[in-house]
Amino acid sequence: MSLLFACITVLFWVIGSAVGQSSYDCSEVADNFIPCVTYLVELESRPVDRCCSGLQVLNQMAKINDKGPRNICQCIEDLAYTMNAPYVASRIQSLSRECHIHFSFPISIAMDCYRI
């Protein structure tokens, strides 16, 4: 599992360097969001603590500037595409409840980050 995490992180850092159009880059988003992926693709029955704490960090990052939510959304969308990880809709919907957090950025099956 940790090898998978390391490979995914390296891949996302490469993508992040091309996408990073904000005051932070996608590697920062990946570091905080990747722990949630195992829950979102149904490999874990509950999100790990690191997932929930990472989502809190992303919420703070989303408030840095008015493009924050869009940039985070785009990074998460790119991550899903790169990993070929089909997030399960019911898991996306329950993530907020499971982590006791209200998102400041969108997460969905078919994210439309430019409508934010």
Short mmCIF file of N, CA and C in Angstrom, two decimals:
data_model
loop_
_atom_site.label_atom_id
_atom_site.label_comp_id
_atom_site.label_asym_id
_atom_site.label_seq_id
_atom_site.Cartn_x
_atom_site.Cartn_y
_atom_site.Cartn_z
N MET A 1 0.82 -1.19 0.00
CA MET A 1 0.00 0.00 0.00
C MET A 1 0.87 1.26 0.00
N SER A 2 1.94 1.27 0.80
CA SER A 2 2.79 2.46 0.83
C SER A 2 3.55 2.64 -0.48
N LEU A 3 3.88 1.53 -1.16
CA LEU A 3 4.53 1.64 -2.46
C LEU A 3 3.57 2.26 -3.47
N LEU A 4 2.31 1.85 -3.43
CA LEU A 4 1.30 2.43 -4.30
C LEU A 4 1.18 3.93 -4.03
N PHE A 5 1.13 4.31 -2.76
CA PHE A 5 1.05 5.72 -2.39
C PHE A 5 2.25 6.49 -2.93
N ALA A 6 3.44 5.94 -2.79
CA ALA A 6 4.65 6.61 -3.26
C ALA A 6 4.63 6.79 -4.78
N CYS A 7 4.22 5.75 -5.50
CA CYS A 7 4.16 5.84 -6.97
C CYS A 7 3.15 6.87 -7.41
N ILE A 8 2.01 6.87 -6.77
CA ILE A 8 0.95 7.82 -7.12
C ILE A 8 1.41 9.25 -6.83
N THR A 9 2.06 9.43 -5.71
CA THR A 9 2.53 10.77 -5.34
C THR A 9 3.54 11.29 -6.36
N VAL A 10 4.48 10.46 -6.76
CA VAL A 10 5.47 10.86 -7.75
C VAL A 10 4.80 11.22 -9.07
N LEU A 11 3.86 10.39 -9.51
CA LEU A 11 3.13 10.69 -10.74
C LEU A 11 2.41 12.03 -10.64
N PHE A 12 1.80 12.25 -9.51
CA PHE A 12 1.03 13.48 -9.36
C PHE A 12 1.92 14.70 -9.26
N TRP A 13 3.10 14.56 -8.69
CA TRP A 13 4.04 15.69 -8.65
C TRP A 13 4.41 16.11 -10.06
N VAL A 14 4.57 15.14 -10.95
CA VAL A 14 4.90 15.45 -12.34
C VAL A 14 3.74 16.23 -12.98
N ILE A 15 2.53 15.75 -12.78
CA ILE A 15 1.36 16.45 -13.32
C ILE A 15 1.21 17.80 -12.66
N GLY A 16 1.42 17.85 -11.36
CA GLY A 16 1.26 19.10 -10.62
C GLY A 16 2.16 20.21 -11.12
N SER A 17 3.33 19.85 -11.55
CA SER A 17 4.24 20.88 -12.05
C SER A 17 3.71 21.51 -13.32
N ALA A 18 2.93 20.77 -14.09
CA ALA A 18 2.35 21.31 -15.32
C ALA A 18 1.07 22.08 -15.04
N VAL A 19 0.34 21.72 -14.00
CA VAL A 19 -0.96 22.32 -13.74
C VAL A 19 -0.87 23.49 -12.78
N GLY A 20 0.14 23.52 -11.91
CA GLY A 20 0.19 24.47 -10.81
C GLY A 20 0.03 25.92 -11.20
N GLN A 21 -1.22 26.40 -11.21
CA GLN A 21 -1.51 27.78 -11.58
C GLN A 21 -2.05 28.55 -10.39
N SER A 22 -1.63 28.22 -9.20
CA SER A 22 -2.16 28.88 -8.02
C SER A 22 -1.02 29.16 -7.07
N SER A 23 -1.37 29.58 -5.85
CA SER A 23 -0.34 29.86 -4.87
C SER A 23 0.18 28.57 -4.25
N TYR A 24 -0.32 27.45 -4.65
CA TYR A 24 0.16 26.14 -4.24
C TYR A 24 0.11 25.26 -5.46
N ASP A 25 0.76 24.10 -5.40
CA ASP A 25 0.72 23.24 -6.56
C ASP A 25 -0.03 21.94 -6.25
N CYS A 26 -0.23 21.14 -7.28
CA CYS A 26 -1.03 19.93 -7.13
C CYS A 26 -0.37 18.89 -6.25
N SER A 27 0.93 18.95 -6.08
CA SER A 27 1.56 17.98 -5.19
C SER A 27 1.08 18.19 -3.75
N GLU A 28 0.83 19.44 -3.38
CA GLU A 28 0.30 19.74 -2.05
C GLU A 28 -1.11 19.18 -1.90
N VAL A 29 -1.92 19.33 -2.94
CA VAL A 29 -3.27 18.78 -2.94
C VAL A 29 -3.20 17.26 -2.86
N ALA A 30 -2.33 16.67 -3.66
CA ALA A 30 -2.19 15.20 -3.68
C ALA A 30 -1.77 14.68 -2.31
N ASP A 31 -0.81 15.33 -1.68
CA ASP A 31 -0.36 14.88 -0.36
C ASP A 31 -1.52 14.82 0.63
N ASN A 32 -2.45 15.74 0.51
CA ASN A 32 -3.56 15.80 1.44
C ASN A 32 -4.77 14.98 1.00
N PHE A 33 -4.89 14.70 -0.29
CA PHE A 33 -6.07 13.98 -0.78
C PHE A 33 -5.84 12.48 -1.00
N ILE A 34 -4.64 12.08 -1.36
CA ILE A 34 -4.36 10.67 -1.67
C ILE A 34 -4.78 9.72 -0.54
N PRO A 35 -4.62 10.09 0.74
CA PRO A 35 -5.07 9.16 1.77
C PRO A 35 -6.58 8.84 1.71
N CYS A 36 -7.35 9.65 1.00
CA CYS A 36 -8.79 9.42 0.87
C CYS A 36 -9.13 8.46 -0.26
N VAL A 37 -8.23 8.25 -1.18
CA VAL A 37 -8.52 7.48 -2.39
C VAL A 37 -8.90 6.05 -2.06
N THR A 38 -8.23 5.42 -1.12
CA THR A 38 -8.57 4.03 -0.80
C THR A 38 -10.01 3.90 -0.31
N TYR A 39 -10.49 4.92 0.37
CA TYR A 39 -11.89 4.93 0.79
C TYR A 39 -12.81 5.17 -0.41
N LEU A 40 -12.44 6.12 -1.25
CA LEU A 40 -13.29 6.50 -2.37
C LEU A 40 -13.42 5.40 -3.43
N VAL A 41 -12.46 4.50 -3.50
CA VAL A 41 -12.55 3.40 -4.47
C VAL A 41 -12.93 2.08 -3.78
N GLU A 42 -13.37 2.18 -2.55
CA GLU A 42 -13.90 1.06 -1.76
C GLU A 42 -12.85 0.02 -1.36
N LEU A 43 -11.62 0.45 -1.15
CA LEU A 43 -10.61 -0.46 -0.61
C LEU A 43 -10.58 -0.42 0.91
N GLU A 44 -11.13 0.62 1.49
CA GLU A 44 -11.23 0.78 2.95
C GLU A 44 -12.69 1.01 3.30
N SER A 45 -13.10 0.55 4.47
CA SER A 45 -14.51 0.72 4.87
C SER A 45 -14.77 2.10 5.46
N ARG A 46 -13.73 2.77 5.95
CA ARG A 46 -13.84 4.11 6.51
C ARG A 46 -12.63 4.93 6.06
N PRO A 47 -12.79 6.23 5.96
CA PRO A 47 -11.61 7.04 5.64
C PRO A 47 -10.62 7.02 6.81
N VAL A 48 -9.35 6.95 6.49
CA VAL A 48 -8.32 6.96 7.53
C VAL A 48 -8.21 8.38 8.10
N ASP A 49 -7.67 8.48 9.31
CA ASP A 49 -7.54 9.78 9.96
C ASP A 49 -6.77 10.78 9.10
N ARG A 50 -5.75 10.29 8.42
CA ARG A 50 -4.93 11.17 7.57
C ARG A 50 -5.76 11.77 6.43
N CYS A 51 -6.76 11.03 5.96
CA CYS A 51 -7.67 11.54 4.93
C CYS A 51 -8.44 12.74 5.48
N CYS A 52 -9.05 12.55 6.63
CA CYS A 52 -9.87 13.62 7.21
C CYS A 52 -9.05 14.85 7.57
N SER A 53 -7.87 14.64 8.11
CA SER A 53 -7.02 15.80 8.43
C SER A 53 -6.54 16.48 7.15
N GLY A 54 -6.29 15.70 6.10
CA GLY A 54 -5.90 16.28 4.82
C GLY A 54 -7.01 17.12 4.21
N LEU A 55 -8.25 16.67 4.37
CA LEU A 55 -9.39 17.44 3.86
C LEU A 55 -9.53 18.76 4.59
N GLN A 56 -9.21 18.77 5.88
CA GLN A 56 -9.24 20.03 6.62
C GLN A 56 -8.19 20.99 6.09
N VAL A 57 -7.02 20.48 5.76
CA VAL A 57 -5.96 21.32 5.17
C VAL A 57 -6.43 21.86 3.82
N LEU A 58 -7.04 20.99 2.99
CA LEU A 58 -7.53 21.44 1.68
C LEU A 58 -8.60 22.51 1.83
N ASN A 59 -9.44 22.40 2.82
CA ASN A 59 -10.45 23.44 3.06
C ASN A 59 -9.78 24.78 3.34
N GLN A 60 -8.72 24.77 4.13
CA GLN A 60 -7.99 26.00 4.40
C GLN A 60 -7.31 26.53 3.14
N MET A 61 -6.75 25.63 2.35
CA MET A 61 -6.11 26.04 1.10
C MET A 61 -7.12 26.66 0.14
N ALA A 62 -8.34 26.13 0.14
CA ALA A 62 -9.38 26.65 -0.76
C ALA A 62 -9.74 28.09 -0.45
N LYS A 63 -9.48 28.51 0.77
CA LYS A 63 -9.84 29.87 1.20
C LYS A 63 -8.73 30.89 0.95
N ILE A 64 -7.59 30.43 0.44
CA ILE A 64 -6.46 31.34 0.22
C ILE A 64 -6.79 32.41 -0.81
N ASN A 65 -7.42 32.01 -1.91
CA ASN A 65 -7.83 32.97 -2.92
C ASN A 65 -9.09 32.46 -3.61
N ASP A 66 -9.69 33.30 -4.44
CA ASP A 66 -10.97 32.92 -5.05
C ASP A 66 -10.83 31.80 -6.08
N LYS A 67 -9.63 31.50 -6.54
CA LYS A 67 -9.44 30.38 -7.46
C LYS A 67 -9.08 29.09 -6.72
N GLY A 68 -8.93 29.17 -5.42
CA GLY A 68 -8.55 28.01 -4.63
C GLY A 68 -9.45 26.79 -4.84
N PRO A 69 -10.78 26.94 -4.70
CA PRO A 69 -11.64 25.77 -4.90
C PRO A 69 -11.52 25.17 -6.29
N ARG A 70 -11.43 26.01 -7.31
CA ARG A 70 -11.30 25.51 -8.69
C ARG A 70 -9.98 24.77 -8.88
N ASN A 71 -8.90 25.33 -8.34
CA ASN A 71 -7.59 24.69 -8.49
C ASN A 71 -7.54 23.34 -7.77
N ILE A 72 -8.09 23.29 -6.56
CA ILE A 72 -8.12 22.03 -5.81
C ILE A 72 -8.97 21.01 -6.56
N CYS A 73 -10.13 21.43 -7.05
CA CYS A 73 -11.00 20.56 -7.83
C CYS A 73 -10.25 19.99 -9.03
N GLN A 74 -9.54 20.85 -9.75
CA GLN A 74 -8.81 20.40 -10.94
C GLN A 74 -7.70 19.42 -10.57
N CYS A 75 -7.00 19.68 -9.49
CA CYS A 75 -5.95 18.76 -9.05
C CYS A 75 -6.53 17.40 -8.70
N ILE A 76 -7.67 17.37 -8.01
CA ILE A 76 -8.31 16.11 -7.63
C ILE A 76 -8.80 15.38 -8.87
N GLU A 77 -9.35 16.12 -9.82
CA GLU A 77 -9.80 15.52 -11.08
C GLU A 77 -8.62 14.92 -11.83
N ASP A 78 -7.51 15.65 -11.90
CA ASP A 78 -6.31 15.14 -12.57
C ASP A 78 -5.77 13.90 -11.86
N LEU A 79 -5.83 13.90 -10.55
CA LEU A 79 -5.38 12.75 -9.77
C LEU A 79 -6.22 11.52 -10.12
N ALA A 80 -7.53 11.67 -10.14
CA ALA A 80 -8.42 10.55 -10.47
C ALA A 80 -8.12 10.03 -11.87
N TYR A 81 -7.89 10.94 -12.80
CA TYR A 81 -7.59 10.55 -14.18
C TYR A 81 -6.25 9.82 -14.26
N THR A 82 -5.24 10.37 -13.61
CA THR A 82 -3.90 9.78 -13.63
C THR A 82 -3.89 8.38 -13.02
N MET A 83 -4.62 8.23 -11.93
CA MET A 83 -4.67 6.95 -11.23
C MET A 83 -5.65 5.98 -11.87
N ASN A 84 -6.47 6.49 -12.80
CA ASN A 84 -7.56 5.70 -13.36
C ASN A 84 -8.38 5.11 -12.22
N ALA A 85 -8.69 5.98 -11.25
CA ALA A 85 -9.40 5.58 -10.04
C ALA A 85 -10.85 6.07 -10.11
N PRO A 86 -11.78 5.17 -10.40
CA PRO A 86 -13.18 5.58 -10.43
C PRO A 86 -13.74 5.74 -9.02
N TYR A 87 -13.88 6.97 -8.59
CA TYR A 87 -14.45 7.22 -7.26
C TYR A 87 -15.90 6.76 -7.25
N VAL A 88 -16.31 6.11 -6.18
CA VAL A 88 -17.67 5.61 -6.02
C VAL A 88 -18.54 6.76 -5.50
N ALA A 89 -19.62 7.05 -6.22
CA ALA A 89 -20.47 8.21 -5.91
C ALA A 89 -20.93 8.22 -4.45
N SER A 90 -21.37 7.09 -3.94
CA SER A 90 -21.86 7.05 -2.55
C SER A 90 -20.73 7.34 -1.56
N ARG A 91 -19.51 6.97 -1.91
CA ARG A 91 -18.37 7.25 -1.04
C ARG A 91 -18.03 8.73 -1.06
N ILE A 92 -18.14 9.35 -2.22
CA ILE A 92 -17.90 10.80 -2.31
C ILE A 92 -18.91 11.53 -1.44
N GLN A 93 -20.17 11.13 -1.54
CA GLN A 93 -21.22 11.78 -0.76
C GLN A 93 -21.04 11.57 0.74
N SER A 94 -20.55 10.41 1.14
CA SER A 94 -20.41 10.13 2.57
C SER A 94 -19.11 10.66 3.17
N LEU A 95 -18.17 11.05 2.34
CA LEU A 95 -16.87 11.50 2.84
C LEU A 95 -17.02 12.70 3.78
N SER A 96 -17.85 13.63 3.43
CA SER A 96 -18.09 14.80 4.27
C SER A 96 -18.63 14.39 5.64
N ARG A 97 -19.57 13.48 5.63
CA ARG A 97 -20.19 13.01 6.88
C ARG A 97 -19.18 12.20 7.70
N GLU A 98 -18.45 11.31 7.05
CA GLU A 98 -17.49 10.45 7.74
C GLU A 98 -16.37 11.27 8.41
N CYS A 99 -15.98 12.35 7.77
CA CYS A 99 -14.89 13.19 8.30
C CYS A 99 -15.40 14.39 9.09
N HIS A 100 -16.71 14.53 9.19
CA HIS A 100 -17.30 15.66 9.94
C HIS A 100 -16.77 17.00 9.44
N ILE A 101 -16.89 17.19 8.12
CA ILE A 101 -16.35 18.40 7.51
C ILE A 101 -17.26 18.83 6.35
N HIS A 102 -17.36 20.13 6.14
CA HIS A 102 -18.08 20.68 4.99
C HIS A 102 -17.02 21.16 4.01
N PHE A 103 -17.09 20.67 2.79
CA PHE A 103 -16.07 21.00 1.80
C PHE A 103 -16.19 22.43 1.28
N SER A 104 -15.05 23.08 1.10
CA SER A 104 -14.97 24.40 0.48
C SER A 104 -14.60 24.27 -1.00
N PHE A 105 -14.62 23.04 -1.50
CA PHE A 105 -14.29 22.75 -2.90
C PHE A 105 -15.13 21.55 -3.30
N PRO A 106 -15.43 21.39 -4.58
CA PRO A 106 -16.28 20.27 -5.01
C PRO A 106 -15.50 18.98 -5.23
N ILE A 107 -16.17 17.88 -4.94
CA ILE A 107 -15.69 16.55 -5.30
C ILE A 107 -16.93 15.82 -5.80
N SER A 108 -16.83 15.24 -7.01
CA SER A 108 -17.94 14.46 -7.54
C SER A 108 -17.40 13.49 -8.58
N ILE A 109 -18.27 12.65 -9.09
CA ILE A 109 -17.88 11.68 -10.13
C ILE A 109 -17.43 12.43 -11.38
N ALA A 110 -18.25 13.35 -11.85
CA ALA A 110 -17.94 14.10 -13.07
C ALA A 110 -17.76 15.56 -12.68
N MET A 111 -16.60 15.86 -12.12
CA MET A 111 -16.36 17.21 -11.63
C MET A 111 -16.26 18.18 -12.79
N ASP A 112 -16.93 19.30 -12.66
CA ASP A 112 -16.83 20.36 -13.64
C ASP A 112 -16.21 21.55 -12.91
N CYS A 113 -14.92 21.55 -12.86
CA CYS A 113 -14.20 22.52 -12.04
C CYS A 113 -14.32 23.95 -12.55
N TYR A 114 -14.68 24.12 -13.80
CA TYR A 114 -14.74 25.47 -14.35
C TYR A 114 -16.10 26.11 -14.18
N ARG A 115 -17.03 25.39 -13.57
CA ARG A 115 -18.34 25.98 -13.27
C ARG A 115 -18.36 26.54 -11.87
N ILE A 116 -17.23 26.51 -11.17
CA ILE A 116 -17.15 26.97 -9.79
C ILE A 116 -17.04 28.48 -9.79
#
